[in-house]
Coordinates of C-alpha atoms in Angstrom, one line a residue:
X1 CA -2.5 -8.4 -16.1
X2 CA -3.4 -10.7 -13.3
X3 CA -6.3 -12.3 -11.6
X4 CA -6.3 -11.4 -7.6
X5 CA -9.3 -11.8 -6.1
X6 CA -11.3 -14.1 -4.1
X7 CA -13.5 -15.4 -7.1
X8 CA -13.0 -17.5 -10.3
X9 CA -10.3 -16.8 -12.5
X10 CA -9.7 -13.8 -15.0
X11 CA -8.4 -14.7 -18.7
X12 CA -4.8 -13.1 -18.5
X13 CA -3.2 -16.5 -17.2
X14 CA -5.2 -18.9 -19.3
X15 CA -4.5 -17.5 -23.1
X16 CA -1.1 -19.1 -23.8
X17 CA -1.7 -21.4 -26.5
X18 CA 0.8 -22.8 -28.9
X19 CA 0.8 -22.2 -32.5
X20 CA 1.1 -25.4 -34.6
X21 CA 4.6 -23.9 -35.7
X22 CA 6.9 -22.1 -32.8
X23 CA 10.4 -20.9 -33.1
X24 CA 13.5 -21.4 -31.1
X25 CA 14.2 -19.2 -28.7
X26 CA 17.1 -17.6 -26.6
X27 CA 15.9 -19.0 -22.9
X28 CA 17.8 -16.6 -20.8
X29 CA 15.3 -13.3 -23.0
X30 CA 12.5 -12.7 -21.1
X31 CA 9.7 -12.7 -23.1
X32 CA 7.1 -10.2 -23.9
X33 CA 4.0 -10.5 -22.0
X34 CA 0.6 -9.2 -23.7
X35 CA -2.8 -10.2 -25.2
X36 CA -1.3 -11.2 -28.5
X37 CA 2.5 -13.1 -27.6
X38 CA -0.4 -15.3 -24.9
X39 CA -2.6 -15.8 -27.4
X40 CA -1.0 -16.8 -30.8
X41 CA 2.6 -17.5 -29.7
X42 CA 5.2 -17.6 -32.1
X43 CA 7.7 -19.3 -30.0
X44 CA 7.5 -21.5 -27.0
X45 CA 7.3 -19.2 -23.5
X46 CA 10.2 -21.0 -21.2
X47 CA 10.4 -18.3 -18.6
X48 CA 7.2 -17.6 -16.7
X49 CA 8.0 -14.9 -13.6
X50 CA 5.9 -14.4 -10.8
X51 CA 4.1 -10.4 -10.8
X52 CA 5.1 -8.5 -8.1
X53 CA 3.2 -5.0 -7.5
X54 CA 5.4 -2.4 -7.2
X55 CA 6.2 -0.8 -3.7
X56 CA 5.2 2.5 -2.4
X57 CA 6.8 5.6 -3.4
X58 CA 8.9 6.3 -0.3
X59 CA 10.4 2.5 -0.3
X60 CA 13.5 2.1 -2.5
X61 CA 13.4 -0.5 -5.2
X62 CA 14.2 -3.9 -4.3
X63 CA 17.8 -5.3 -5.8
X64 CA 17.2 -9.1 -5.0
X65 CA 19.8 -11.3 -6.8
X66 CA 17.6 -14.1 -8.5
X67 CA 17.9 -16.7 -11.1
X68 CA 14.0 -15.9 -12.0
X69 CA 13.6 -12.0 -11.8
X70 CA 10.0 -10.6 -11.4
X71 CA 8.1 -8.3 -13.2
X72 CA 6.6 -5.8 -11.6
X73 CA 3.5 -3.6 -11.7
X74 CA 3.2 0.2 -13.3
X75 CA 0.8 0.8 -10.5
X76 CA 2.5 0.8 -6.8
X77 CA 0.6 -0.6 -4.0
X78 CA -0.3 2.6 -1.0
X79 CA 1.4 0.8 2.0
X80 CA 3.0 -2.2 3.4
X81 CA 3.9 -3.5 6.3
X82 CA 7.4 -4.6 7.8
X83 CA 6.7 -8.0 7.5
X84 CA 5.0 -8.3 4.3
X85 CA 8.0 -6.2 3.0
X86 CA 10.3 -9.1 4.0
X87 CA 7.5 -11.6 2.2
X88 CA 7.9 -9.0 -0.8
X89 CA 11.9 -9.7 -1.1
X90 CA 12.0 -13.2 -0.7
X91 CA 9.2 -14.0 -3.1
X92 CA 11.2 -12.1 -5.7
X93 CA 12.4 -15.6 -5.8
X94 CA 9.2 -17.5 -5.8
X95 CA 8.8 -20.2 -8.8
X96 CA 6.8 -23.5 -9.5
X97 CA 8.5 -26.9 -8.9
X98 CA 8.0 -28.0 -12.1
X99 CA 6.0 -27.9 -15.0
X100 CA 3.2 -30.3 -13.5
X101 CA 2.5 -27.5 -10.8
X102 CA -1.6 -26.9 -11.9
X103 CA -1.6 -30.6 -10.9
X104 CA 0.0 -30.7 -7.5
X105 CA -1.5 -29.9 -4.1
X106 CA -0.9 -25.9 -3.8
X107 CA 2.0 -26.6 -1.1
X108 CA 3.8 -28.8 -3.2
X109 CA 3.3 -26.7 -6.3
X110 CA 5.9 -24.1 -5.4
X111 CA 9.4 -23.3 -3.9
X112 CA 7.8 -22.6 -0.5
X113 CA 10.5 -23.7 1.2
X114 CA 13.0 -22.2 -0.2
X115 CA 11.3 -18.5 0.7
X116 CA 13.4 -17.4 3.7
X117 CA 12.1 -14.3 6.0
X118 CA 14.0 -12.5 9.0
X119 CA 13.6 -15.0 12.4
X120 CA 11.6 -12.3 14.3
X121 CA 8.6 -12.0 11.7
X122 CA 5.3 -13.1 12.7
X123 CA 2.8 -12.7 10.1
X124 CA 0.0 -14.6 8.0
X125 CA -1.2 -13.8 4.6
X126 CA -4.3 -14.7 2.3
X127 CA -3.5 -16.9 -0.6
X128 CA -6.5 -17.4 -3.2
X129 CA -5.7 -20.4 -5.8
X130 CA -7.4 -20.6 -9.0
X131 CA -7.3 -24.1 -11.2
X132 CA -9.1 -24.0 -14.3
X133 CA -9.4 -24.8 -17.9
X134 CA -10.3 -22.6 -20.4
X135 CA -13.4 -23.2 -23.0
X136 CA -12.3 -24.1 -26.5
X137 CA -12.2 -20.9 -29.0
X138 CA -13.1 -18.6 -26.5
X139 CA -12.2 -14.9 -27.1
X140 CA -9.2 -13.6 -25.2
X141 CA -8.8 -10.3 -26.4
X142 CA -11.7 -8.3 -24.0
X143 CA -10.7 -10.7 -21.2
X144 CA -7.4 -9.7 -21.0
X145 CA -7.9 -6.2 -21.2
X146 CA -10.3 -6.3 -18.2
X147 CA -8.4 -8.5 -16.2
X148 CA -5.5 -6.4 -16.5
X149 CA -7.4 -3.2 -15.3
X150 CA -8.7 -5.3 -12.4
X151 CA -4.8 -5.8 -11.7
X152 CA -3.9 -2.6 -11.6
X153 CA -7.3 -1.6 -9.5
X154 CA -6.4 -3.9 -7.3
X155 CA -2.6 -2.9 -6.6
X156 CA -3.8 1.2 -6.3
X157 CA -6.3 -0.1 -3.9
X158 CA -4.0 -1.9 -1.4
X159 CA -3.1 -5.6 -0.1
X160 CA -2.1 -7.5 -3.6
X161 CA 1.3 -8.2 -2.9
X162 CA 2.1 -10.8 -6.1
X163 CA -0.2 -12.3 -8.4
X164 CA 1.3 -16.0 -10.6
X165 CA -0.8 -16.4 -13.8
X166 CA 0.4 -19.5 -15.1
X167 CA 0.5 -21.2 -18.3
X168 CA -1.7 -24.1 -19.0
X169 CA -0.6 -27.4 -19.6
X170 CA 0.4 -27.8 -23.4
X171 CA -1.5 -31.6 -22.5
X172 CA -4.5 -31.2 -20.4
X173 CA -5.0 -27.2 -20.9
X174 CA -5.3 -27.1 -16.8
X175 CA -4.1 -24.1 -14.8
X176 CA -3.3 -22.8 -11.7
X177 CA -3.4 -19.2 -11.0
X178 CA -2.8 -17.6 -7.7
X179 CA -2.5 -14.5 -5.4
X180 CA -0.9 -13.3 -1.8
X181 CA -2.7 -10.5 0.2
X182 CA -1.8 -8.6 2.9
X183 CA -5.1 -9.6 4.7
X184 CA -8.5 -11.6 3.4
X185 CA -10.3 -7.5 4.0
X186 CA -7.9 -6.7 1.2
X187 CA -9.1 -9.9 -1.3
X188 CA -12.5 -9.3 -0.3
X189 CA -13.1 -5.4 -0.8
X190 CA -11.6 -5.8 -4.5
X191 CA -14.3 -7.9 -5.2
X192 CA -16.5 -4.9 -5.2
X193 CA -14.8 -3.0 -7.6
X194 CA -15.8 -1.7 -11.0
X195 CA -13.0 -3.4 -13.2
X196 CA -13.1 -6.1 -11.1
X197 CA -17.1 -6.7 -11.5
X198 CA -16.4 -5.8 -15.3
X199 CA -13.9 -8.7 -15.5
X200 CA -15.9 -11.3 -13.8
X201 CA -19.0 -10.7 -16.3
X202 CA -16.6 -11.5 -19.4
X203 CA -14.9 -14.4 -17.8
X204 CA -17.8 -16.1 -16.7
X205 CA -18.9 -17.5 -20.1
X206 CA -15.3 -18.5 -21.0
X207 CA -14.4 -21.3 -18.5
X208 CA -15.1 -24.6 -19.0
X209 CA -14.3 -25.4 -15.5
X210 CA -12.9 -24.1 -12.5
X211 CA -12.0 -24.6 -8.6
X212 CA -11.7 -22.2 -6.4
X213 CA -9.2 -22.5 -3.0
X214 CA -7.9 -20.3 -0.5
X215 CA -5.0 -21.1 2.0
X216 CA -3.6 -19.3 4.4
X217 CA 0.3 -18.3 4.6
X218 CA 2.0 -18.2 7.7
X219 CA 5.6 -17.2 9.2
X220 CA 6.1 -18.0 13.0
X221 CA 8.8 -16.1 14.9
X222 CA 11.0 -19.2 15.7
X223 CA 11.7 -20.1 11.9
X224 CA 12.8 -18.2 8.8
X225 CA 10.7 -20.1 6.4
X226 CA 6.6 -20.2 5.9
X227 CA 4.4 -22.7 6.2
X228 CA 1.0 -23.2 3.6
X229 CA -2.5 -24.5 5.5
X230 CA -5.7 -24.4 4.2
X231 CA -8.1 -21.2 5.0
X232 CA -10.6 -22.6 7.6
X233 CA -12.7 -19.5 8.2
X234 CA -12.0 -16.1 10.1
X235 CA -9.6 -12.7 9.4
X236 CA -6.2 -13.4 7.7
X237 CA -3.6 -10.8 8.0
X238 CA -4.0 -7.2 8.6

C-alpha cells in the first residue's frame, strides 16, 4: 500500500478522487482503505492515518493512546533498533497540520513538534518526500496493486519504518507522499527490488508531474523532540 523508496511516487496515495455524489459519513469509523474505496469514493475520506510497518516478532505490540490511530502492515519489518523503536511509538501519533500539507515546506507540513522521544536518544533517519499530481484518467487499478507489493517488499526487507500516502487536494489534485528509514542503505537497496522495479515501470506513464526531496530526521541527546533538515549528501542512519 505505500510508496517508500527513493524515487518518484507509486499510485496508492494519489487515487482518491471524489465521486460527483458522496455520502455522509460517521468521522470517528475508520474507513476502508483499498484500490476501489481510493478510486471511486462513495463518501468523503475524513480520517487519513499514517502506515506504520509492523514490528518484529519478538517485540510486543505497541498500545500508544492516540487521537489518530495507525494502521499497520501484514508484513513485520526483521529488526529495529532502540532508538528507532522510540521514533516507532511516538509517530503512532504523527499527522499533517492541516489539509494544505502537499503545499507547505515538508517541516511545516506535519506535527513534528509534537513527536516526543526519550532525552538520551541520539539518532537520524532518512525521510524521502514525494509531491506530485496525477495524470487525468489514468488507470489505478495495476498501480495500486504493484505499489502495494513494493510495500510489503519493502517492510520484509528491513528499514521502512512508516510510509504517509496522502490524499490529493480535492482543488489542485497535488500530493505529498512520504517515508522514514532506518538508514538511506535501507531506501536505497529497495530500489533494486523486483516489485519495486515492477511499480516504477507502471507509474512512470501516470504522473503528470512530480518532485522528488529527501530530508534528513534528527534527534539530539539534549532534547526530546526532532528536528527536519534537508539531506545534503552522505550515510543517514544505520
Amino acid at each position: 500500500m505505500t510508496l517508500t523508496f527513493d524515487h518518484p511516487p507509486h499510485p496508492f496515495h494519489e487515487q482518491k478522487k471524489h465521486s460527483t455524489t458522496v455520502e455522509s459519513r460517521d468521522p470517528h469509523r475508520l474507513p476502508t482503505f483499498d484500490s476501489t474505496s481510493l478510486t471511486a469514493p462513495t463518501e468523503p475520506v475524513l480520517y487519513l492515518p499514517p502506515l506504520l510497518s509492523s514490528l518484529p516478532d519478538r517485540f510486543p505490540s505497541v498500545d500508544v493512546s492516540s487521537e489518530y490511530p495507525p494502521l499497520v502492515t501484514e508484513t513485520r519489518l526483521p529488526d529495529i533498533d532502540p532508538a528507532s523503536l522510540s521514533l516507532h511509538k511516538a509517530l503512532h501519533r504523527f499527522r499533517p497540520l492541516n489539509e494544505d500539507y502537499a503545499a507547505k515546506p515538508y517541516a511545516e507540513a506535519f506535527n513534528w513538534s509534537e513527536l516526543a522521544l526519550p532525552l538520551e536518544d541520539e539518532r537520524e533517519w532518512y525521510c524521502v518526500v514525494f509531491r506530485s499530481k496525477r495524470k487525468a484518467g489514468s488507470d489505478g487499478g495495476s498501480l495500486y496493486e504493484a505499489d502495494r507489493k513494493a510495500h510489503e517488499e519493502a517492510v520484509s526487507n528491513g528499514g521502512l519504518i512508516l510510509y504517509w500516502y496522502g490524499i490529493p487536494n480535492q482543488e489542485t489534485g497535488l500530493n505529498l507522499a512520504t517515508c522514514i528509514w532506518q538508514s538511506r542503505k535501507h531506501a536505497v537497496a529497495a530500489n533494486t527490488r523486483p516489485h519495486h522495479i515492477r511499480a516504477m515501470k507502471l507509474a512512470a506513464e501516470s504522473y503528470e508531474i512530480y518532485d522528488l526531496e529527501r530530508y534528513v530526521l534528527r534527534k539530539a541527546p539534549s532534547n526530546y523532540g526532532v528536528t527536519i533538515e534537508p539531506f545534503v549528501g552522505g550515510d543517514v542512519g544505520w
